[in-house]
Short mmCIF file of C-alpha atoms and ligand atoms in Angstrom, two decimals:
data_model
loop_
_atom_site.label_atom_id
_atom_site.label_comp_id
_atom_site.label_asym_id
_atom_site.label_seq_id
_atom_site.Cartn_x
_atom_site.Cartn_y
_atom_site.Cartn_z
CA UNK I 1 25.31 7.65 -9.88
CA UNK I 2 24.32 9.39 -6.67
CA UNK I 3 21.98 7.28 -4.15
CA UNK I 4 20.98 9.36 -1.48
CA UNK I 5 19.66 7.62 0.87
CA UNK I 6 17.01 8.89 2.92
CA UNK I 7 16.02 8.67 6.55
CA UNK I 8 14.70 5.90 7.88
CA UNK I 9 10.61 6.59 8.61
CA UNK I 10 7.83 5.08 10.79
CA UNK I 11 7.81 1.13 10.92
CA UNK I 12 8.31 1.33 14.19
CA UNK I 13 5.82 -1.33 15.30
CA UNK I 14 7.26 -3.68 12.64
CA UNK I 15 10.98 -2.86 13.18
CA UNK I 16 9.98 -3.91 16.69
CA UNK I 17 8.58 -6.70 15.96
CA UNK I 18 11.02 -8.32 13.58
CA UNK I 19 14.12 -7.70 16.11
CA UNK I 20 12.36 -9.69 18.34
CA UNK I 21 12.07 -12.42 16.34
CA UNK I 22 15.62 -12.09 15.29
CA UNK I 23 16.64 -12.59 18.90
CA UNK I 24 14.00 -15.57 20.03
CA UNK I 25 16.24 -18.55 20.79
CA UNK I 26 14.14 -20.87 18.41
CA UNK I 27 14.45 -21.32 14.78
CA UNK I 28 12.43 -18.59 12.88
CA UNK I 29 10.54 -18.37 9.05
CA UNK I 30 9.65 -15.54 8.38
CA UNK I 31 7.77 -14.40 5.16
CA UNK I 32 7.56 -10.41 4.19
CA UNK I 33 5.72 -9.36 0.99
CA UNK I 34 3.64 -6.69 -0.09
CA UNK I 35 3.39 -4.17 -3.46
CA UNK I 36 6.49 -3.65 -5.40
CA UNK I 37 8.49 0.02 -3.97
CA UNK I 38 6.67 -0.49 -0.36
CA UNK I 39 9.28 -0.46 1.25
CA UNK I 40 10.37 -4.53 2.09
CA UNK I 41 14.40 -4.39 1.28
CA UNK I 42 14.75 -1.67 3.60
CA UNK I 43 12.88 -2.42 6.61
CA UNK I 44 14.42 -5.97 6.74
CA UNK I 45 17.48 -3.97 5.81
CA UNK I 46 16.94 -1.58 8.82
CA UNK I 47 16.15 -4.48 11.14
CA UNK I 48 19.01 -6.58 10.35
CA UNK I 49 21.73 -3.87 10.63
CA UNK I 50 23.17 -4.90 14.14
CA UNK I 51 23.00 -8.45 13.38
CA UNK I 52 25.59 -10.94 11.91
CA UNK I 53 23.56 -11.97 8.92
CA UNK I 54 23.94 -12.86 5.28
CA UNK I 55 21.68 -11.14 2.63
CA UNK I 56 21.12 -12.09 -0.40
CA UNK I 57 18.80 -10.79 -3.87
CA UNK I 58 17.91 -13.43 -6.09
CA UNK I 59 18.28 -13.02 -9.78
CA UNK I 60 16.97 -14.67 -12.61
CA UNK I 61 19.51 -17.52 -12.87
CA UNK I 62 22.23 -18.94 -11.59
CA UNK I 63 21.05 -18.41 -7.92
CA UNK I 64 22.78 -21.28 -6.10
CA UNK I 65 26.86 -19.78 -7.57
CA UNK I 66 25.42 -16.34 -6.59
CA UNK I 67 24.24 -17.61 -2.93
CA UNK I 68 27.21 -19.92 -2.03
CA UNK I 69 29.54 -16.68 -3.43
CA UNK I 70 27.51 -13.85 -1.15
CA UNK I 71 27.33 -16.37 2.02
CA UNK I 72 31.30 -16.76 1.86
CA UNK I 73 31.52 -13.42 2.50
CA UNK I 74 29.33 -13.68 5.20
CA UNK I 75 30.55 -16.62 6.78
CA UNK I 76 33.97 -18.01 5.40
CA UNK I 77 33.68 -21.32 6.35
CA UNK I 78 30.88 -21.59 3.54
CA UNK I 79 33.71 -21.79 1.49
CA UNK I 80 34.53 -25.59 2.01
CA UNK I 81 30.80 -26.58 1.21
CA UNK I 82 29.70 -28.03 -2.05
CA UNK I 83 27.25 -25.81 -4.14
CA UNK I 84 24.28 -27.03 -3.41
CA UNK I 85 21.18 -25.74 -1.52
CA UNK I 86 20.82 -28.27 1.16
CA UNK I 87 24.26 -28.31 2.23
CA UNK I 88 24.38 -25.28 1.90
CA UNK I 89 21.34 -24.25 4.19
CA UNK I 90 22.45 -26.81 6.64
CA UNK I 91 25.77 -24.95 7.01
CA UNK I 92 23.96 -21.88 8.04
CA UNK I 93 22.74 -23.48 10.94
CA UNK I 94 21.81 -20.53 13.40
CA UNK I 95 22.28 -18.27 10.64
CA UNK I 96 20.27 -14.85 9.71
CA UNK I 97 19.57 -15.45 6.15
CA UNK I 98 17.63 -13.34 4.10
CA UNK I 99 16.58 -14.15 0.57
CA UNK I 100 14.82 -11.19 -1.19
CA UNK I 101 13.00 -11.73 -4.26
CA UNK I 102 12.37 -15.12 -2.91
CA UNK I 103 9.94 -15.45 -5.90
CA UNK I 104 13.15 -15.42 -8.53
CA UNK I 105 14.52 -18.65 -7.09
CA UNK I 106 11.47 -20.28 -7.42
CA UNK I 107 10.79 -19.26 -10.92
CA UNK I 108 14.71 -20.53 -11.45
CA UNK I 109 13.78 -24.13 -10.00
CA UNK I 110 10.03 -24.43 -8.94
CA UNK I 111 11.67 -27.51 -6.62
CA UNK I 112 13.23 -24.61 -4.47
CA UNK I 113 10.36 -25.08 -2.03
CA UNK I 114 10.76 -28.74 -1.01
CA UNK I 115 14.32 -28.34 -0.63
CA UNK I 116 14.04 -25.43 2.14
CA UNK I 117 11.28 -27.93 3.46
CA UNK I 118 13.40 -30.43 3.89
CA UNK I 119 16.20 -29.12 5.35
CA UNK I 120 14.25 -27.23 7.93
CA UNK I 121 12.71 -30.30 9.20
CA UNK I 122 15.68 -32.39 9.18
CA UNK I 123 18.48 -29.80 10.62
CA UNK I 124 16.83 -26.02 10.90
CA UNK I 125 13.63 -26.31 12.95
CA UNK I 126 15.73 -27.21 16.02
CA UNK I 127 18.11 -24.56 15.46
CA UNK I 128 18.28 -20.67 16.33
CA UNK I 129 18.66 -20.20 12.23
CA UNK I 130 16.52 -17.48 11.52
CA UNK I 131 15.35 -17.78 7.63
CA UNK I 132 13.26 -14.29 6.19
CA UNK I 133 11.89 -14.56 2.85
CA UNK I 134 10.83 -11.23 1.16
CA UNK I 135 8.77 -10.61 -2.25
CA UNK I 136 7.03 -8.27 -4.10
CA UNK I 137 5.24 -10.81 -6.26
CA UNK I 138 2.62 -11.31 -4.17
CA UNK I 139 0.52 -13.44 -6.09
CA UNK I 140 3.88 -15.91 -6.22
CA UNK I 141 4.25 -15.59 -2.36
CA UNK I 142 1.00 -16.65 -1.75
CA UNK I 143 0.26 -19.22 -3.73
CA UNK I 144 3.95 -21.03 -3.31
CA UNK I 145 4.63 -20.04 0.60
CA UNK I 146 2.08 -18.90 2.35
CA UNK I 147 -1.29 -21.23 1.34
CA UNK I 148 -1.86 -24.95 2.49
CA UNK I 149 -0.62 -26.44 -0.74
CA UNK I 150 2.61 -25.36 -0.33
CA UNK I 151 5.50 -27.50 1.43
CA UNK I 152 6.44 -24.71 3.24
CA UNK I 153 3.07 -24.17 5.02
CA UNK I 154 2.86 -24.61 8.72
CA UNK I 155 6.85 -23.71 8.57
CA UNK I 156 6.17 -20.29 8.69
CA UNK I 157 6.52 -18.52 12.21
CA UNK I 158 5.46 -15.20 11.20
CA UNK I 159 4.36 -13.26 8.02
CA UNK I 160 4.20 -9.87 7.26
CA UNK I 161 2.03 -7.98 4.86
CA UNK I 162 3.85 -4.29 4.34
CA UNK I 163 1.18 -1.47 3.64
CA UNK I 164 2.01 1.85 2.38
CA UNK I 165 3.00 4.26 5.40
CA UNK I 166 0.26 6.57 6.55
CA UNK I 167 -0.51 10.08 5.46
CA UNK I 168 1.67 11.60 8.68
CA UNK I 169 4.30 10.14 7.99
CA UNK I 170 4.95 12.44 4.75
CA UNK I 171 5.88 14.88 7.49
CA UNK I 172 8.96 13.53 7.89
CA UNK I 173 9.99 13.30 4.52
CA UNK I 174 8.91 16.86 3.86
CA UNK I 175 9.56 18.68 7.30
CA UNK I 176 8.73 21.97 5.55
CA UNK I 177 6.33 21.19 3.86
CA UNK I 178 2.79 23.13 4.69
CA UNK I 179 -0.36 20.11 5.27
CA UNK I 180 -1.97 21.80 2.13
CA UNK I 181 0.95 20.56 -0.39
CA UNK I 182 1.51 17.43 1.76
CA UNK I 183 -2.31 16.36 0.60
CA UNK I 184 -0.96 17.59 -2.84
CA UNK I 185 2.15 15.37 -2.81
CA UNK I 186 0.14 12.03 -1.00
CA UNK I 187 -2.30 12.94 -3.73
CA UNK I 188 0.86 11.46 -6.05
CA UNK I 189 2.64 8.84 -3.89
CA UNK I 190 0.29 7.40 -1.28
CA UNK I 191 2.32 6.25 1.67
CA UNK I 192 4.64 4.45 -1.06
CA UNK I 193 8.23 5.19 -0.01
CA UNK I 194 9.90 4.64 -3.48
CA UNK I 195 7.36 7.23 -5.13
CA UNK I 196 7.72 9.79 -1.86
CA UNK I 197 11.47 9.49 -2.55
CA UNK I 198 11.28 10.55 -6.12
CA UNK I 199 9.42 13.68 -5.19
CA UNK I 200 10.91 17.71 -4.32
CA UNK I 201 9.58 20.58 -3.10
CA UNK I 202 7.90 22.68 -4.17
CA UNK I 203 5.67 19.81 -5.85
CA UNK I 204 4.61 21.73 -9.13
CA UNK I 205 7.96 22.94 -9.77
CA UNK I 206 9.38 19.30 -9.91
CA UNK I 207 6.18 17.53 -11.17
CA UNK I 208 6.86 19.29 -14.67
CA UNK I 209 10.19 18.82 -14.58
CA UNK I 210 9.37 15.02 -14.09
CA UNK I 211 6.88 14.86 -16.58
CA UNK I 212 9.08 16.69 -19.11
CA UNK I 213 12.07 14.58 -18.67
CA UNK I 214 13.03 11.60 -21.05
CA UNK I 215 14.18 9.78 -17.90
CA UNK I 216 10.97 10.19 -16.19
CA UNK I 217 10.01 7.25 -13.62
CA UNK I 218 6.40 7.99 -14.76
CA UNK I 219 6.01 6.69 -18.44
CA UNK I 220 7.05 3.18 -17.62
CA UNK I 221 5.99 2.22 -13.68
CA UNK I 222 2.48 0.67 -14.10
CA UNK I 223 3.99 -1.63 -17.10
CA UNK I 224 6.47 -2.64 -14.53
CA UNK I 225 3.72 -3.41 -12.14
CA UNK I 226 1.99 -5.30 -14.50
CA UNK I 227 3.81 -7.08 -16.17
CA UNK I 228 6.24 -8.65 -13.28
CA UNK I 229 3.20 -10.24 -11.32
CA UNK I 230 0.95 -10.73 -14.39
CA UNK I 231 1.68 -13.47 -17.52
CA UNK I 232 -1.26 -11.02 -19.47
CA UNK I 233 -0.65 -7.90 -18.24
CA UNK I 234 -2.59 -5.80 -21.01
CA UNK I 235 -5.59 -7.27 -20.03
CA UNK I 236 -4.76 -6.48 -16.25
CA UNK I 237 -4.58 -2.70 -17.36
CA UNK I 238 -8.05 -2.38 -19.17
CA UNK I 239 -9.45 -3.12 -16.37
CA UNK I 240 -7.63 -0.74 -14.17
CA UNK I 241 -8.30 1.96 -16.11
CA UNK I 242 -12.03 1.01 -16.49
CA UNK I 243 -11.72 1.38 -12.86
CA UNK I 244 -9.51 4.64 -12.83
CA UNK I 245 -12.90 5.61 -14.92
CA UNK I 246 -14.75 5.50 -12.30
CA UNK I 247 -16.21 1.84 -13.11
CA UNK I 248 -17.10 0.29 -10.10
CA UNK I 249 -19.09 -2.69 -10.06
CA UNK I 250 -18.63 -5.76 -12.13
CA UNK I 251 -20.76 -4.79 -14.50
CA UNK I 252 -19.58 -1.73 -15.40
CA UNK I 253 -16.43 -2.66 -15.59
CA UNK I 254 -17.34 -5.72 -17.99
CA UNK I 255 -19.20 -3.14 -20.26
CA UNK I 256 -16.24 -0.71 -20.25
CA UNK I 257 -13.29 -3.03 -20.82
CA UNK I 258 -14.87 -5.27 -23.27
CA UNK I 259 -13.05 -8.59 -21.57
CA UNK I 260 -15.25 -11.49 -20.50
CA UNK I 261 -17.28 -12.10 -17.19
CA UNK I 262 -15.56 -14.69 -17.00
CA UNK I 263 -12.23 -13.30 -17.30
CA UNK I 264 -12.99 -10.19 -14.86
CA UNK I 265 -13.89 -12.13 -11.61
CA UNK I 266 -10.23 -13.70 -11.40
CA UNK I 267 -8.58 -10.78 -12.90
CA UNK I 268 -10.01 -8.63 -10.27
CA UNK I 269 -9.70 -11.51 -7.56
CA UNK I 270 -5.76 -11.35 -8.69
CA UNK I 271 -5.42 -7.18 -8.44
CA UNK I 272 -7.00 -7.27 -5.22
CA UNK I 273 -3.94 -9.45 -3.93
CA UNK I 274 -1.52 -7.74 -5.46
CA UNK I 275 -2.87 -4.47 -3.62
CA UNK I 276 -3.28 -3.24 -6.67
CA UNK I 277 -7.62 -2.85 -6.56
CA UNK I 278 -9.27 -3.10 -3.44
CA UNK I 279 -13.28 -3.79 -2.78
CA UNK I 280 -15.16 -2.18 -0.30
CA UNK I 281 -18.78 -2.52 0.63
CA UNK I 282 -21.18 0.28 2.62
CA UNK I 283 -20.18 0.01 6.58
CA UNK I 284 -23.48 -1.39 6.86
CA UNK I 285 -23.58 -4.31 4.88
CA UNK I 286 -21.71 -7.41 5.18
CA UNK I 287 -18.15 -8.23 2.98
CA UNK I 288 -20.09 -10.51 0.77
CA UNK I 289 -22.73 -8.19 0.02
CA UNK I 290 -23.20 -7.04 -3.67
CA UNK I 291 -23.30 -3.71 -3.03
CA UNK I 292 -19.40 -3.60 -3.14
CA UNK I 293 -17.33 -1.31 -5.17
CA UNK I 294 -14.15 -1.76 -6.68
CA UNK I 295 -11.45 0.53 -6.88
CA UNK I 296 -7.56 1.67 -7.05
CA UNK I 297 -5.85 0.32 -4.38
CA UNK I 298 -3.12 3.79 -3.86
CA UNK I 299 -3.01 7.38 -4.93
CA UNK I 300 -0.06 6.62 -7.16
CA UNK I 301 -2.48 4.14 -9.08
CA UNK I 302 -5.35 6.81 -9.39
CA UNK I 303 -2.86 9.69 -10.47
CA UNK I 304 -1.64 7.43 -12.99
CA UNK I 305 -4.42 6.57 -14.85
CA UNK I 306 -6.11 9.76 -14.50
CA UNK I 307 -2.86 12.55 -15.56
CA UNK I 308 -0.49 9.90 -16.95
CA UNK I 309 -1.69 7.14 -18.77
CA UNK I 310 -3.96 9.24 -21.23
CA UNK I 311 -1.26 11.43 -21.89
CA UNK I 312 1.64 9.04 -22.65
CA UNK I 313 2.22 10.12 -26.08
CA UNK I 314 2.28 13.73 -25.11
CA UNK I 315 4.62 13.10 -22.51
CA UNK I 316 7.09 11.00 -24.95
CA UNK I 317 7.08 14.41 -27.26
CA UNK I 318 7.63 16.67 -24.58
CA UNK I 319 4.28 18.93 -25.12
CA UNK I 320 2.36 17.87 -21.57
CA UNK I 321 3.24 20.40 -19.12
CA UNK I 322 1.96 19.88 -15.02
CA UNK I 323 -0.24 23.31 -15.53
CA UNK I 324 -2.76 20.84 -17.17
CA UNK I 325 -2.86 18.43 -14.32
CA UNK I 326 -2.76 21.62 -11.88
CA UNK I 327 -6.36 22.79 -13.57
CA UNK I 328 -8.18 19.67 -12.06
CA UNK I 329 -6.00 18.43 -9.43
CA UNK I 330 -8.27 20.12 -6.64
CA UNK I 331 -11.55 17.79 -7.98
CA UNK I 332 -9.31 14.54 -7.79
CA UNK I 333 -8.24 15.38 -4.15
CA UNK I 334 -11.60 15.14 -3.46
CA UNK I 335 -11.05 11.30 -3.12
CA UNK I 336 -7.71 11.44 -1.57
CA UNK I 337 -8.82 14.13 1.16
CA UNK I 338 -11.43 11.38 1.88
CA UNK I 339 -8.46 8.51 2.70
CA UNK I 340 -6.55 10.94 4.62
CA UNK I 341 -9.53 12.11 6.58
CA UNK I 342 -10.21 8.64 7.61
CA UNK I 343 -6.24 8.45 8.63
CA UNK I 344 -6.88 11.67 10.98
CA UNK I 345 -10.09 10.20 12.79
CA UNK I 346 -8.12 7.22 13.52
CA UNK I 347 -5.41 8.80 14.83
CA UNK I 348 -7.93 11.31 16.92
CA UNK I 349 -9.27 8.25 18.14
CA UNK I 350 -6.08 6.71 19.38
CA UNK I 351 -5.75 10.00 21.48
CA UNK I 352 -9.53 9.54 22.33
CA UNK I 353 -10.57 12.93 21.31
CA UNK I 354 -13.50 12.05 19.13
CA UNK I 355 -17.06 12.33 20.98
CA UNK I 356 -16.84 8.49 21.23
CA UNK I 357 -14.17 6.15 20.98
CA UNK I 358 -15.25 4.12 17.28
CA UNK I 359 -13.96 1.07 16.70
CA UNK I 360 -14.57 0.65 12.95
CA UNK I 361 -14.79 3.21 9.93
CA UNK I 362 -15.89 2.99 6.48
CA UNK I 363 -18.22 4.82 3.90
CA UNK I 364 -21.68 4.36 3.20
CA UNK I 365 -23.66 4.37 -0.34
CA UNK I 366 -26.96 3.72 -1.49
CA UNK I 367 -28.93 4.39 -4.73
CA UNK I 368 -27.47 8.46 -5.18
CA UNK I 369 -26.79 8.79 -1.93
CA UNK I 370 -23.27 8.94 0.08
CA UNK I 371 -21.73 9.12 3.13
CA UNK I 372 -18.16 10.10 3.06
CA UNK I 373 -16.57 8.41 6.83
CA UNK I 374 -18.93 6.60 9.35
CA UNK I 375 -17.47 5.69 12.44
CA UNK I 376 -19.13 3.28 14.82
CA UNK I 377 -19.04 1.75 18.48
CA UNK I 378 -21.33 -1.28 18.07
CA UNK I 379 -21.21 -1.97 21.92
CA UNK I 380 -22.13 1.83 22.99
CA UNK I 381 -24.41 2.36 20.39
CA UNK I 382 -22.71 5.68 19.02
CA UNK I 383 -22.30 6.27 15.55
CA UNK I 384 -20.77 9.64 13.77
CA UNK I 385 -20.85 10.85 10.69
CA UNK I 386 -18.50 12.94 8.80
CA UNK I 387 -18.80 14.97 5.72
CA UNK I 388 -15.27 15.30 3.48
CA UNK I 389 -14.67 18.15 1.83
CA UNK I 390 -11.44 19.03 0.13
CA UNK I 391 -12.71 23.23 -0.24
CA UNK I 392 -12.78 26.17 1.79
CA UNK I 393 -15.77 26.91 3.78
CA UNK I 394 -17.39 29.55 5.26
CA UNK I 395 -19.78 28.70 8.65
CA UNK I 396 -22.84 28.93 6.48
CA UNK I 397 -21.70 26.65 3.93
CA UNK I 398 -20.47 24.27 6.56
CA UNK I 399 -23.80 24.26 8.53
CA UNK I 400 -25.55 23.28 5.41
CA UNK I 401 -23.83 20.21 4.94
CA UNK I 402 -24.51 19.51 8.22
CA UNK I 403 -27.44 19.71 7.75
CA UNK I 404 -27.63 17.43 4.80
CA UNK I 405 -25.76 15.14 6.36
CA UNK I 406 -28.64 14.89 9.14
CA UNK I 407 -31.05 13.85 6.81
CA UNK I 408 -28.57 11.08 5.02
CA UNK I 409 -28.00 9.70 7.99
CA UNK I 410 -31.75 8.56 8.15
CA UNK I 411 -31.49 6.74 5.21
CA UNK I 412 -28.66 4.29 6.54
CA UNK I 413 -31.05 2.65 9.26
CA UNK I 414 -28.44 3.06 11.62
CA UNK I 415 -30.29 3.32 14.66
CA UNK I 416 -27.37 4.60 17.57
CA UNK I 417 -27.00 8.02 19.56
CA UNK I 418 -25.76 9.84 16.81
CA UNK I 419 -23.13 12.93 15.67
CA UNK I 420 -22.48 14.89 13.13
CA UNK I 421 -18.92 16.22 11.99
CA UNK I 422 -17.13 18.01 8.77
CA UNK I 423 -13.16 17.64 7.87
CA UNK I 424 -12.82 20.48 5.14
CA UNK I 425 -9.61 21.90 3.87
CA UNK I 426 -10.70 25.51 5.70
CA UNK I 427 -13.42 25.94 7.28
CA UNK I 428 -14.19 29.91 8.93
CA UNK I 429 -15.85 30.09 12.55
CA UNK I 430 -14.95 26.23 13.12
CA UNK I 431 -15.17 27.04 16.46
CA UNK I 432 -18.82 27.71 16.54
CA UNK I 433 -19.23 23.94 15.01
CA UNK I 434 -19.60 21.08 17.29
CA UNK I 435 -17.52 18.68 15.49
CA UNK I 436 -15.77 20.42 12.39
CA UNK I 437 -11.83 20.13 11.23
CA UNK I 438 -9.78 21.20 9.00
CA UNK I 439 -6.03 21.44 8.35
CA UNK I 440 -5.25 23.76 10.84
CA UNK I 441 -5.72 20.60 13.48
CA UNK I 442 -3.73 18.20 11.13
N1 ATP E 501 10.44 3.58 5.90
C1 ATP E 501 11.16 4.20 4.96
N2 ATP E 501 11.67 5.45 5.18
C2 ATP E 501 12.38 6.08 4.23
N3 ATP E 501 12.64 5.58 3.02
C3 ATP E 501 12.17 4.34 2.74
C4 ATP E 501 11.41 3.60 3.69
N4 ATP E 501 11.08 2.42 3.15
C5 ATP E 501 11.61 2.43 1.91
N5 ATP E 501 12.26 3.57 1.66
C6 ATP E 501 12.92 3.92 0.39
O1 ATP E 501 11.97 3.71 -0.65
C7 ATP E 501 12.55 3.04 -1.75
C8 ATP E 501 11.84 1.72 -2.02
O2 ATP E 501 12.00 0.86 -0.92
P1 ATP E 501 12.40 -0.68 -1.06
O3 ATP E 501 13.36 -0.88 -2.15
O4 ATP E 501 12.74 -1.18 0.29
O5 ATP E 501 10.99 -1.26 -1.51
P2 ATP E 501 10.64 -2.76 -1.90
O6 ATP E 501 9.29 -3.04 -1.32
O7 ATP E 501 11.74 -3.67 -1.54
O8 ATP E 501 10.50 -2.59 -3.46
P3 ATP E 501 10.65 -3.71 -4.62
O9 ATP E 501 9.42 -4.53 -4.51
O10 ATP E 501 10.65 -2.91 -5.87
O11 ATP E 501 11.90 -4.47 -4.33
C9 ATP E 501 14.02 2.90 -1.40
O12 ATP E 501 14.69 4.00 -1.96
C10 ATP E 501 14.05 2.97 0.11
O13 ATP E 501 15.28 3.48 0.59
MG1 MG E 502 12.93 -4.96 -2.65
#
C-alpha cells in the first residue's frame, strides 16, 4: 500500500505551543483529544519530530509487552527493567513519552490511572519527563483524565482540545483549486484533515468514483464514529439523523426519533462532547436560554446524513451516481456558505477591515424570522448584520435583502449604531454596496 503523506497544514499556534512545553525544564502532562480523523497523531507527531522521544499507540491488549518492547527501542537501557508500568515509567525519567489512544489502556486495566498517578507524584513531578496523552474518545478522556474525579486531575499541565482546521486552510491542500469548488469540497470534509485527504480534484469527478467504489470510506465512517465512543450506538444515530432532518429542538427531535425524553437529554449531552452535535442559542440570549437549537457539529456529519446515509443500499449495489447529489448540492451549501462566511468576518476582523472591530458573532432567530451572522462590540455599541447567500446576485437583488435585513434587525431589540452587509457567492456592482462580499475577496 501507498501512504502518501501530505503536507503538513496550519496548527501553527498549537505546534508552537506544544514545543514549548516540550522544552520547559519542569515535568509536563499534557492531555490532547478531540473527534476521531482531526488530526491529533500528527500534530503531536509534527511537534515531536526533533525531539528524542518514545511514541507509542495503545492497542486493545497486551499494552504493558507492547510498551516495554517500543520504549527499548527508544531508550535501550529499558531493556534491563521488569515489565511493569511503574518501573517502567520511573525509568523514563525526563523522558518524552507519548501514549496515543490513551483511552485503550484504560479500557485494558481501568487501574491504569492510579498507577501514572502514583508514579508522577513519587518520581515524575520533579523531573523534566514530559508525559502527552492523546485520544479520540472523548467522552473516555474526559470523564477518566480530565474531570475532578479522576486521579489524574490537578496533574495535568496543559490540555488541548483539537478543532477541525478552518475553511482557508483548504487552500493549501488544493492550491488550484478555484474558492467556488473549495466551498464545494468543505461542503464534504469540514476542516477534518483525514476526510480533506481522501478528496481529488476536480471534486465531482472523484465524488462518483468514491461513491461507486466497493472500498469507499463513505458507507462505513459514521458506524465507526458511533460505535467506538458509544456502548448504544444505534440509538446515538436516530437522533443524528432526526437532527440531519432538520430537528432542532428537544422536542422535535423526541417526536422524530421515537426514543425517550429521558433518554435524549444525555444522549445529546454525550454528542455534544464528542463534537459530534453542537447547541447554539440566538446571539442575544443567554447559553441557558431555551431558545437553543441543536445541530451537526461538521460538514462531513451533515453530508452524511443528507447524500449518504439514505442511500446506503444504493450505494452497496452500485446504482447511486454523484449527478444526484450534484442536483441539490447548491440548497445544502446554503448552510455551509453560512459557517464559512462567519470564518471570513473573523478573519476580516483580525485585519480590522470590518466597519467596527466585533468581538463576538453568532446568528439570531425568532418565531420565522432569521438572521444569518451578527457581529457585535458590546463596549462601542456597534452591531452589524450580515445576510448569507450562497447565489449569484445582481445589485437589485442584493439591495433588497438589504433592505429586508433593515427591518429584521428591528425585531432583535438590539439597540447599537448599526450596519448592514451581504456575503453572496457573486454579487454584480458590489462596489456600489456599502458592505457587500463575495468570493472574489475570499
Ligand atoms: N495539519 C494537517 N495537515 C495535513 N494533513 C494532516 C494534518 N493533520 C492531519 N493530517 C492527515 O489527516 C489524517 C488524519 O490525521 P490523524 O491520524 O492525525 O488524526 P487523529 O485525530 O489522530 O485521528 P484518529 O482519532 O482516527 O486517530 C492523516 O492522514 C494525517 O496525515
Ligand atoms: Mg490518532
Amino acid at each position: 500500500m501507498i501512504i502518501m503523506i501530505i503536507k503538513f497544514v496550519d496548527r501553527e499556534e498549537e505546534l508552537k505551543a506544544l514545543r514549548e512545553r516540550l522544552k520547559s525544564e519542569k515535568f509536563e502532562l499534557i492531555i490532547i483529544y478531540g473527534r476521531r480523523r482531526v488530526g491529533k497523531t500528527r500534530l503531536i507527531i509534527e511537534a515531536i519530530r526533533d525531539t528524542p522521544h518514545l511514541y507509542y499507540l495503545a492497542t486493545e491488549g497486551d499494552n504493558l509487552r507492547y510498551f516495554k518492547a517500543i520504549a527499548e527501542r527508544a531508550f535501550p537501557h529499558i531493556k534491563y527493567i521488569k515489565e511493569d508500568w511503574e518501573a517502567l515509567l520511573h525509568a523514563l525519567k525526563d523522558k518524552v513519552i507519548v501514549i496515543d489512544e490513551f483511552p485503550n489502556l484504560i479500557k485494558e486495566n481501568p487501574g491504569i490511572i492510579s498507577t501514572f498517578q502514583r508514579a508522577i507524584d513519587m518520581e515524575l513531578q520533579n523531573s523534566k519527563t514530559k508525559l502527552i496523552l492523546l485520544g479520540s474518545s472523548v467522552s473516555m478522556i474526559k470523564e477518566k483524565v480530565l474531570s475532578y474525579k479522576s486521579p489524574l486531575y490537578g496533574r495535568r499541565t496543559a490540555s488541548l482540545r483539537l478543532r477541525p482546521l478552518s475553511f482557508f486552510s483548504l487552500r493549501d491542500f488544493f492550491p488550484e483549486a478555484d474558492t467556488r469548488e473549495l466551498v464545494e469540497v468543505y461542503g464534504l470534509t469540514d476542516g477534518i484533515p483525514y476526510y480533506i485527504a481522501q478528496v481529488k480534484l476536480p471534486f465531482w469527478e472523484w465524488l462518483d468514483e468514491e461513491i461507486k467504489s466497493p472500498l469507499t470510506f463513505f458507507r462505513d465512517e459514521v458506524d465507526f464514529l458511533l460505535k467506538y465512543e458509544f456502548s448504544e450506538p444505534t440509538k446515538y444515530r436516530r437522533i443524528l439523523e432526526a437532527i440531519a432532518f432538520g430537528k432542532t429542538t428537544l422536542k422535535e427531535i423526541k417526536d422524530f426519533s421515537g426514543l425517550k425524553h429521558s433518554d435524549i437529554t444525555p444522549y445529546l449531552r454525550n454528542l455534544i462532547e464528542t463534537d459530534l452535535v453542537k447547541r447554539e442559542v440566538p446571539i442575544t440570549e443567554r447559553p441557558t436560554s431555551k431558545k437553543g437549537r441543536y445541530s451537526l457539529a461538521d460538514n462531513f456529519l451533515a453530508f452524511w446524513f443528507r447524500f449518504i446515509g439514505p442511500n446506503l443500499s444504493r450505494i452497496e449495489e452500485g446504482t447511486f451516481s454523484a449527478e444526484e447529489i450534484k442536483e441539490s448540492y447548491d440548497d445544502y451549501l446554503g448552510q455551509v456558505f453560512e459557517k464559512v462566511a462567519r470564518q471570513f468576518l473573523l478573519r476580516i476582523n483580525k485585519q480590522e477591515k470590518p466597519p467596527f472591530k466585533f468581538t463576538r458573532i453568532g446568528k439570531w432567530w425568532h418565531k420565522g424570522e432569521e438572521i444569518d451572522l451578527i457581529a457585535l462590540n458590546d463596549k462601542e455599541k456597534k452591531a452589524l448584520f450580515v445576510e448569507v447567500k450562497w447565489k449569484d446576485l445582481n445589485l437589485r437583488e442584493a439591495k433588497g435583502i438589504i433592505k429586508d435585513l433593515k427591518r429584521k434587525s428591528e425585531l432583535t431589540g438590539i439597540k447599537y449604531e448599526k450596519h448592514y452587509g451581504i456575503i453572496a457567492r457573486k454579487i454584480k456592482g458590489k462596489e456600489r454596496l456599502e458592505l457587500a462580499w463575495d468570493l472574489e475577496d475570499f
